[in-house]
Amino acid sequence: MPAEFARHERTVICWPARTEIYGQRLAEAQTAHAALANTISGYEPVTMIVNPRDESAARRVCAENVDVVALEIDDAWFRDSGPNYVIENGELIATCWQFNGWGEKFVPFDKDATIALRWAAHAGHKTRKIDMVLEGGSLNVDGAGTLITTEQCLLNPNRNPKLSRDQIAEKLCRELGQRQVVWLPFGLALDDDTDGHVDNVASFIGPKTV
């Protein structure tokens, strides 16, 4: 699995959609996401995934070079619900993990539970479906075989209650091409939404460098 700091093909963003989260600031959140996409599009390709009902509104505020794609979603957290990409024998593969709305905190999540596979199919990427709950923000890799995560999240009984720590580590290493897993006990204090995602507290900036 390439590190976040490695060169990549494009950035994929999802359009904010959950009114119970954003409330009266939903339009403001959508404008902010469009501004982010427009800025990034000056440097690399960008895709904005939107619900079909929001496609026209998104196209009005996204730059012409932002690729707006209509696919059903529950909300904007594609870092967590989207695929984690690996390269095996020179081939790009979208590993598509189970998604349960951060331990069923945010419902419904059925659309986000399938968006990784649907996006990969739209993009023409080879996929591998994996029978374990995992969000992209719950891990980070250094591109040289080391993965960092938190016990607070991955060992939480609302994710994979039937899997042990060793079983989770083995699956992460096998599916994402890692040699070792570094376990932090906790993520950010008071991070009740994600149960301590590591992306809130630590990130690799190079091989073996956090």
PDB file of C-alpha atoms in Angstrom:
ATOM      1  CA  MET A   1       0.000   0.000   0.000  1.00  0.00           C
ATOM      2  CA  PRO A   2       1.506   3.343  -1.021  1.00  0.00           C
ATOM      3  CA  ALA A   3       1.945   6.019   1.626  1.00  0.00           C
ATOM      4  CA  GLU A   4      -0.192   9.147   1.606  1.00  0.00           C
ATOM      5  CA  PHE A   5       2.814  11.227   0.624  1.00  0.00           C
ATOM      6  CA  ALA A   6       3.449   9.130  -2.508  1.00  0.00           C
ATOM      7  CA  ARG A   7       2.462  10.472  -5.926  1.00  0.00           C
ATOM      8  CA  HIS A   8      -1.083   9.505  -6.814  1.00  0.00           C
ATOM      9  CA  GLU A   9      -3.436   9.547  -9.773  1.00  0.00           C
ATOM     10  CA  ARG A  10      -6.222  11.740  -8.403  1.00  0.00           C
ATOM     11  CA  THR A  11      -8.083  13.013  -5.357  1.00  0.00           C
ATOM     12  CA  VAL A  12     -11.637  11.782  -4.760  1.00  0.00           C
ATOM     13  CA  ILE A  13     -14.007  13.830  -2.596  1.00  0.00           C
ATOM     14  CA  CYS A  14     -17.637  13.231  -1.613  1.00  0.00           C
ATOM     15  CA  TRP A  15     -20.301  15.929  -1.478  1.00  0.00           C
ATOM     16  CA  PRO A  16     -21.790  16.679   1.996  1.00  0.00           C
ATOM     17  CA  ALA A  17     -25.285  15.240   2.222  1.00  0.00           C
ATOM     18  CA  ARG A  18     -26.325  14.418   5.795  1.00  0.00           C
ATOM     19  CA  THR A  19     -28.596  17.231   6.975  1.00  0.00           C
ATOM     20  CA  GLU A  20     -28.758  15.908  10.548  1.00  0.00           C
ATOM     21  CA  ILE A  21     -25.003  16.559  10.858  1.00  0.00           C
ATOM     22  CA  TYR A  22     -24.658  19.901   9.070  1.00  0.00           C
ATOM     23  CA  GLY A  23     -28.103  21.330   9.745  1.00  0.00           C
ATOM     24  CA  GLN A  24     -28.418  24.897   8.485  1.00  0.00           C
ATOM     25  CA  ARG A  25     -24.737  24.882   7.517  1.00  0.00           C
ATOM     26  CA  LEU A  26     -25.115  22.180   4.860  1.00  0.00           C
ATOM     27  CA  ALA A  27     -24.828  24.674   1.996  1.00  0.00           C
ATOM     28  CA  GLU A  28     -21.744  26.183   3.633  1.00  0.00           C
ATOM     29  CA  ALA A  29     -20.154  22.732   3.904  1.00  0.00           C
ATOM     30  CA  GLN A  30     -20.922  22.011   0.263  1.00  0.00           C
ATOM     31  CA  THR A  31     -19.376  25.318  -0.805  1.00  0.00           C
ATOM     32  CA  ALA A  32     -16.252  24.536   1.219  1.00  0.00           C
ATOM     33  CA  HIS A  33     -15.914  21.106  -0.388  1.00  0.00           C
ATOM     34  CA  ALA A  34     -16.286  22.649  -3.835  1.00  0.00           C
ATOM     35  CA  ALA A  35     -13.615  25.247  -3.031  1.00  0.00           C
ATOM     36  CA  LEU A  36     -11.266  22.489  -1.896  1.00  0.00           C
ATOM     37  CA  ALA A  37     -11.888  20.477  -5.056  1.00  0.00           C
ATOM     38  CA  ASN A  38     -11.386  23.533  -7.243  1.00  0.00           C
ATOM     39  CA  THR A  39      -8.077  24.348  -5.566  1.00  0.00           C
ATOM     40  CA  ILE A  40      -6.725  20.806  -5.845  1.00  0.00           C
ATOM     41  CA  SER A  41      -7.840  20.593  -9.485  1.00  0.00           C
ATOM     42  CA  GLY A  42      -5.205  23.177 -10.335  1.00  0.00           C
ATOM     43  CA  TYR A  43      -2.547  20.587  -9.518  1.00  0.00           C
ATOM     44  CA  GLU A  44      -4.041  17.149 -10.201  1.00  0.00           C
ATOM     45  CA  PRO A  45      -7.259  15.452 -11.360  1.00  0.00           C
ATOM     46  CA  VAL A  46     -10.176  15.608  -8.918  1.00  0.00           C
ATOM     47  CA  THR A  47     -13.412  13.645  -8.752  1.00  0.00           C
ATOM     48  CA  MET A  48     -16.420  14.842  -6.749  1.00  0.00           C
ATOM     49  CA  ILE A  49     -18.895  12.062  -5.937  1.00  0.00           C
ATOM     50  CA  VAL A  50     -22.412  13.415  -5.416  1.00  0.00           C
ATOM     51  CA  ASN A  51     -25.891  12.036  -4.930  1.00  0.00           C
ATOM     52  CA  PRO A  52     -27.819  12.236  -8.215  1.00  0.00           C
ATOM     53  CA  ARG A  53     -30.179  14.808  -6.666  1.00  0.00           C
ATOM     54  CA  ASP A  54     -27.191  17.076  -5.948  1.00  0.00           C
ATOM     55  CA  GLU A  55     -25.434  16.722  -9.288  1.00  0.00           C
ATOM     56  CA  SER A  56     -26.710  19.963 -10.828  1.00  0.00           C
ATOM     57  CA  ALA A  57     -25.907  21.996  -7.715  1.00  0.00           C
ATOM     58  CA  ALA A  58     -22.412  20.534  -7.521  1.00  0.00           C
ATOM     59  CA  ARG A  59     -21.686  21.249 -11.170  1.00  0.00           C
ATOM     60  CA  ARG A  60     -22.655  24.888 -10.683  1.00  0.00           C
ATOM     61  CA  VAL A  61     -19.954  25.479  -8.064  1.00  0.00           C
ATOM     62  CA  CYS A  62     -17.267  22.979  -9.062  1.00  0.00           C
ATOM     63  CA  ALA A  63     -14.711  24.006 -11.669  1.00  0.00           C
ATOM     64  CA  GLU A  64     -15.061  22.579 -15.171  1.00  0.00           C
ATOM     65  CA  ASN A  65     -12.011  20.383 -14.658  1.00  0.00           C
ATOM     66  CA  VAL A  66     -13.524  18.740 -11.562  1.00  0.00           C
ATOM     67  CA  ASP A  67     -15.071  15.431 -12.615  1.00  0.00           C
ATOM     68  CA  VAL A  68     -18.518  15.287 -10.993  1.00  0.00           C
ATOM     69  CA  VAL A  69     -19.761  11.693 -10.694  1.00  0.00           C
ATOM     70  CA  ALA A  70     -23.303  10.838  -9.596  1.00  0.00           C
ATOM     71  CA  LEU A  71     -23.286   7.867  -7.204  1.00  0.00           C
ATOM     72  CA  GLU A  72     -25.556   7.347  -4.203  1.00  0.00           C
ATOM     73  CA  ILE A  73     -23.847   8.208  -0.893  1.00  0.00           C
ATOM     74  CA  ASP A  74     -24.887   8.864   2.689  1.00  0.00           C
ATOM     75  CA  ASP A  75     -22.313  11.581   3.382  1.00  0.00           C
ATOM     76  CA  ALA A  76     -18.899  13.012   2.610  1.00  0.00           C
ATOM     77  CA  TRP A  77     -16.424  10.823   4.517  1.00  0.00           C
ATOM     78  CA  PHE A  78     -14.866   8.986   1.562  1.00  0.00           C
ATOM     79  CA  ARG A  79     -11.544   8.675   3.366  1.00  0.00           C
ATOM     80  CA  ASP A  80     -13.302   6.223   5.667  1.00  0.00           C
ATOM     81  CA  SER A  81     -15.830   4.583   3.344  1.00  0.00           C
ATOM     82  CA  GLY A  82     -13.752   4.497   0.166  1.00  0.00           C
ATOM     83  CA  PRO A  83     -11.257   1.827  -0.911  1.00  0.00           C
ATOM     84  CA  ASN A  84      -7.667   1.512   0.238  1.00  0.00           C
ATOM     85  CA  TYR A  85      -5.480   1.029  -2.821  1.00  0.00           C
ATOM     86  CA  VAL A  86      -2.604  -1.404  -3.062  1.00  0.00           C
ATOM     87  CA  ILE A  87      -0.225  -2.238  -5.878  1.00  0.00           C
ATOM     88  CA  GLU A  88       0.410  -5.937  -6.445  1.00  0.00           C
ATOM     89  CA  ASN A  89       2.767  -7.062  -9.201  1.00  0.00           C
ATOM     90  CA  GLY A  90       2.415  -3.645 -10.792  1.00  0.00           C
ATOM     91  CA  GLU A  91      -1.396  -3.798 -10.763  1.00  0.00           C
ATOM     92  CA  LEU A  92      -3.601  -1.293  -8.929  1.00  0.00           C
ATOM     93  CA  ILE A  93      -6.204  -2.980  -6.721  1.00  0.00           C
ATOM     94  CA  ALA A  94      -8.966  -1.326  -4.695  1.00  0.00           C
ATOM     95  CA  THR A  95      -9.315  -3.172  -1.399  1.00  0.00           C
ATOM     96  CA  CYS A  96     -12.922  -2.684  -0.318  1.00  0.00           C
ATOM     97  CA  TRP A  97     -13.510  -3.231   3.386  1.00  0.00           C
ATOM     98  CA  GLN A  98     -16.759  -3.399   5.336  1.00  0.00           C
ATOM     99  CA  PHE A  99     -18.167  -0.077   6.547  1.00  0.00           C
ATOM    100  CA  ASN A 100     -20.694   0.152   9.394  1.00  0.00           C
ATOM    101  CA  GLY A 101     -21.012   3.873  10.063  1.00  0.00           C
ATOM    102  CA  TRP A 102     -18.268   4.023  12.707  1.00  0.00           C
ATOM    103  CA  GLY A 103     -19.846   1.342  14.844  1.00  0.00           C
ATOM    104  CA  GLU A 104     -23.406   2.152  13.703  1.00  0.00           C
ATOM    105  CA  LYS A 105     -23.274   5.658  15.177  1.00  0.00           C
ATOM    106  CA  PHE A 106     -24.532   7.318  11.997  1.00  0.00           C
ATOM    107  CA  VAL A 107     -27.450   5.662  10.255  1.00  0.00           C
ATOM    108  CA  PRO A 108     -28.376   4.904   7.612  1.00  0.00           C
ATOM    109  CA  PHE A 109     -25.013   3.918   6.157  1.00  0.00           C
ATOM    110  CA  ASP A 110     -26.048   1.380   3.522  1.00  0.00           C
ATOM    111  CA  LYS A 111     -25.021   3.614   0.608  1.00  0.00           C
ATOM    112  CA  ASP A 112     -21.615   4.370   2.103  1.00  0.00           C
ATOM    113  CA  ALA A 113     -21.212   0.650   2.841  1.00  0.00           C
ATOM    114  CA  THR A 114     -21.133  -0.026  -0.909  1.00  0.00           C
ATOM    115  CA  ILE A 115     -19.536   3.149  -2.281  1.00  0.00           C
ATOM    116  CA  ALA A 116     -16.014   1.685  -2.344  1.00  0.00           C
ATOM    117  CA  LEU A 117     -17.081  -1.087  -4.720  1.00  0.00           C
ATOM    118  CA  ARG A 118     -19.303   1.187  -6.809  1.00  0.00           C
ATOM    119  CA  TRP A 119     -16.619   3.845  -7.175  1.00  0.00           C
ATOM    120  CA  ALA A 120     -14.005   1.264  -8.153  1.00  0.00           C
ATOM    121  CA  ALA A 121     -16.382  -0.217 -10.725  1.00  0.00           C
ATOM    122  CA  HIS A 122     -17.035   3.253 -12.158  1.00  0.00           C
ATOM    123  CA  ALA A 123     -13.293   3.943 -12.354  1.00  0.00           C
ATOM    124  CA  GLY A 124     -12.559   0.547 -13.898  1.00  0.00           C
ATOM    125  CA  HIS A 125     -10.346  -0.571 -11.031  1.00  0.00           C
ATOM    126  CA  LYS A 126      -9.840  -4.178 -10.038  1.00  0.00           C
ATOM    127  CA  THR A 127     -11.367  -4.817  -6.609  1.00  0.00           C
ATOM    128  CA  ARG A 128     -10.904  -7.150  -3.679  1.00  0.00           C
ATOM    129  CA  LYS A 129     -13.731  -7.355  -1.139  1.00  0.00           C
ATOM    130  CA  ILE A 130     -12.567  -7.936   2.435  1.00  0.00           C
ATOM    131  CA  ASP A 131     -14.735  -9.267   5.257  1.00  0.00           C
ATOM    132  CA  MET A 132     -13.571  -6.936   8.014  1.00  0.00           C
ATOM    133  CA  VAL A 133     -14.831  -3.525   9.158  1.00  0.00           C
ATOM    134  CA  LEU A 134     -12.179  -0.884   8.531  1.00  0.00           C
ATOM    135  CA  GLU A 135     -12.186   2.863   7.882  1.00  0.00           C
ATOM    136  CA  GLY A 136      -9.396   4.528   5.936  1.00  0.00           C
ATOM    137  CA  GLY A 137      -8.807   7.105   8.652  1.00  0.00           C
ATOM    138  CA  SER A 138      -8.113   4.387  11.199  1.00  0.00           C
ATOM    139  CA  LEU A 139      -4.740   3.549   9.671  1.00  0.00           C
ATOM    140  CA  ASN A 140      -1.671   5.110   8.115  1.00  0.00           C
ATOM    141  CA  VAL A 141       1.258   3.466   6.330  1.00  0.00           C
ATOM    142  CA  ASP A 142       4.826   4.558   5.657  1.00  0.00           C
ATOM    143  CA  GLY A 143       5.097   2.926   2.227  1.00  0.00           C
ATOM    144  CA  ALA A 144       7.864   0.648   3.482  1.00  0.00           C
ATOM    145  CA  GLY A 145       5.901  -2.013   5.343  1.00  0.00           C
ATOM    146  CA  THR A 146       4.821  -0.336   8.584  1.00  0.00           C
ATOM    147  CA  LEU A 147       1.205   0.444   9.481  1.00  0.00           C
ATOM    148  CA  ILE A 148       0.111   2.525  12.470  1.00  0.00           C
ATOM    149  CA  THR A 149      -3.336   2.368  14.066  1.00  0.00           C
ATOM    150  CA  THR A 150      -5.061   2.552  17.464  1.00  0.00           C
ATOM    151  CA  GLU A 151      -6.385  -0.118  19.773  1.00  0.00           C
ATOM    152  CA  GLN A 152      -9.221   2.217  20.715  1.00  0.00           C
ATOM    153  CA  CYS A 153     -10.669   1.960  17.209  1.00  0.00           C
ATOM    154  CA  LEU A 154      -9.707  -1.378  15.703  1.00  0.00           C
ATOM    155  CA  LEU A 155     -10.242  -3.364  18.891  1.00  0.00           C
ATOM    156  CA  ASN A 156     -13.537  -1.644  19.663  1.00  0.00           C
ATOM    157  CA  PRO A 157     -16.317  -4.259  19.938  1.00  0.00           C
ATOM    158  CA  ASN A 158     -18.495  -2.148  17.635  1.00  0.00           C
ATOM    159  CA  ARG A 159     -16.158  -2.927  14.721  1.00  0.00           C
ATOM    160  CA  ASN A 160     -14.967  -6.552  14.630  1.00  0.00           C
ATOM    161  CA  PRO A 161     -15.951  -8.192  17.924  1.00  0.00           C
ATOM    162  CA  LYS A 162     -15.096 -11.715  16.751  1.00  0.00           C
ATOM    163  CA  LEU A 163     -11.525 -10.870  15.705  1.00  0.00           C
ATOM    164  CA  SER A 164      -8.570 -10.742  18.083  1.00  0.00           C
ATOM    165  CA  ARG A 165      -5.806  -8.171  17.938  1.00  0.00           C
ATOM    166  CA  ASP A 166      -3.481 -10.719  16.314  1.00  0.00           C
ATOM    167  CA  GLN A 167      -6.105 -11.700  13.747  1.00  0.00           C
ATOM    168  CA  ILE A 168      -6.714  -8.056  12.827  1.00  0.00           C
ATOM    169  CA  ALA A 169      -2.985  -7.381  12.499  1.00  0.00           C
ATOM    170  CA  GLU A 170      -2.538 -10.466  10.333  1.00  0.00           C
ATOM    171  CA  LYS A 171      -5.356  -9.421   8.005  1.00  0.00           C
ATOM    172  CA  LEU A 172      -4.041  -5.864   7.727  1.00  0.00           C
ATOM    173  CA  CYS A 173      -0.577  -7.113   6.848  1.00  0.00           C
ATOM    174  CA  ARG A 174      -1.838  -9.663   4.344  1.00  0.00           C
ATOM    175  CA  GLU A 175      -4.367  -7.464   2.550  1.00  0.00           C
ATOM    176  CA  LEU A 176      -2.357  -4.226   2.572  1.00  0.00           C
ATOM    177  CA  GLY A 177       1.121  -5.666   2.083  1.00  0.00           C
ATOM    178  CA  GLN A 178       2.538  -4.636   5.454  1.00  0.00           C
ATOM    179  CA  ARG A 179       5.204  -6.295   7.594  1.00  0.00           C
ATOM    180  CA  GLN A 180       4.346  -4.836  10.984  1.00  0.00           C
ATOM    181  CA  VAL A 181       1.560  -3.020  12.814  1.00  0.00           C
ATOM    182  CA  VAL A 182       2.282  -0.318  15.388  1.00  0.00           C
ATOM    183  CA  TRP A 183      -0.543  -0.077  17.916  1.00  0.00           C
ATOM    184  CA  LEU A 184      -1.197   3.192  19.736  1.00  0.00           C
ATOM    185  CA  PRO A 185      -3.484   2.729  22.743  1.00  0.00           C
ATOM    186  CA  PHE A 186      -5.699   5.734  21.998  1.00  0.00           C
ATOM    187  CA  GLY A 187      -6.477   8.341  19.385  1.00  0.00           C
ATOM    188  CA  LEU A 188      -7.534  11.935  20.018  1.00  0.00           C
ATOM    189  CA  ALA A 189      -9.197  12.595  23.375  1.00  0.00           C
ATOM    190  CA  LEU A 190     -12.982  12.936  23.152  1.00  0.00           C
ATOM    191  CA  ASP A 191     -13.045  11.508  19.615  1.00  0.00           C
ATOM    192  CA  ASP A 192     -16.284   9.662  20.218  1.00  0.00           C
ATOM    193  CA  ASP A 193     -17.394   9.754  16.576  1.00  0.00           C
ATOM    194  CA  THR A 194     -14.595   7.608  15.136  1.00  0.00           C
ATOM    195  CA  ASP A 195     -13.429   5.937  18.356  1.00  0.00           C
ATOM    196  CA  GLY A 196      -9.900   7.267  18.058  1.00  0.00           C
ATOM    197  CA  HIS A 197      -8.887   7.312  14.406  1.00  0.00           C
ATOM    198  CA  VAL A 198      -5.122   7.517  14.098  1.00  0.00           C
ATOM    199  CA  ASP A 199      -5.326  10.192  11.372  1.00  0.00           C
ATOM    200  CA  ASN A 200      -6.247  12.693  14.091  1.00  0.00           C
ATOM    201  CA  VAL A 201      -3.021  12.165  16.026  1.00  0.00           C
ATOM    202  CA  ALA A 202      -0.255  10.706  13.840  1.00  0.00           C
ATOM    203  CA  SER A 203       0.860  10.475  10.220  1.00  0.00           C
ATOM    204  CA  PHE A 204       3.950   9.196   8.448  1.00  0.00           C
ATOM    205  CA  ILE A 205       6.000  11.794   6.576  1.00  0.00           C
ATOM    206  CA  GLY A 206       8.497   9.238   5.304  1.00  0.00           C
ATOM    207  CA  PRO A 207       9.572   5.634   5.849  1.00  0.00           C
ATOM    208  CA  LYS A 208       9.798   4.973   9.603  1.00  0.00           C
ATOM    209  CA  THR A 209       9.202   8.674  10.336  1.00  0.00           C
ATOM    210  CA  VAL A 210       6.042   9.838  12.138  1.00  0.00           C
TER     211      VAL A 210
END
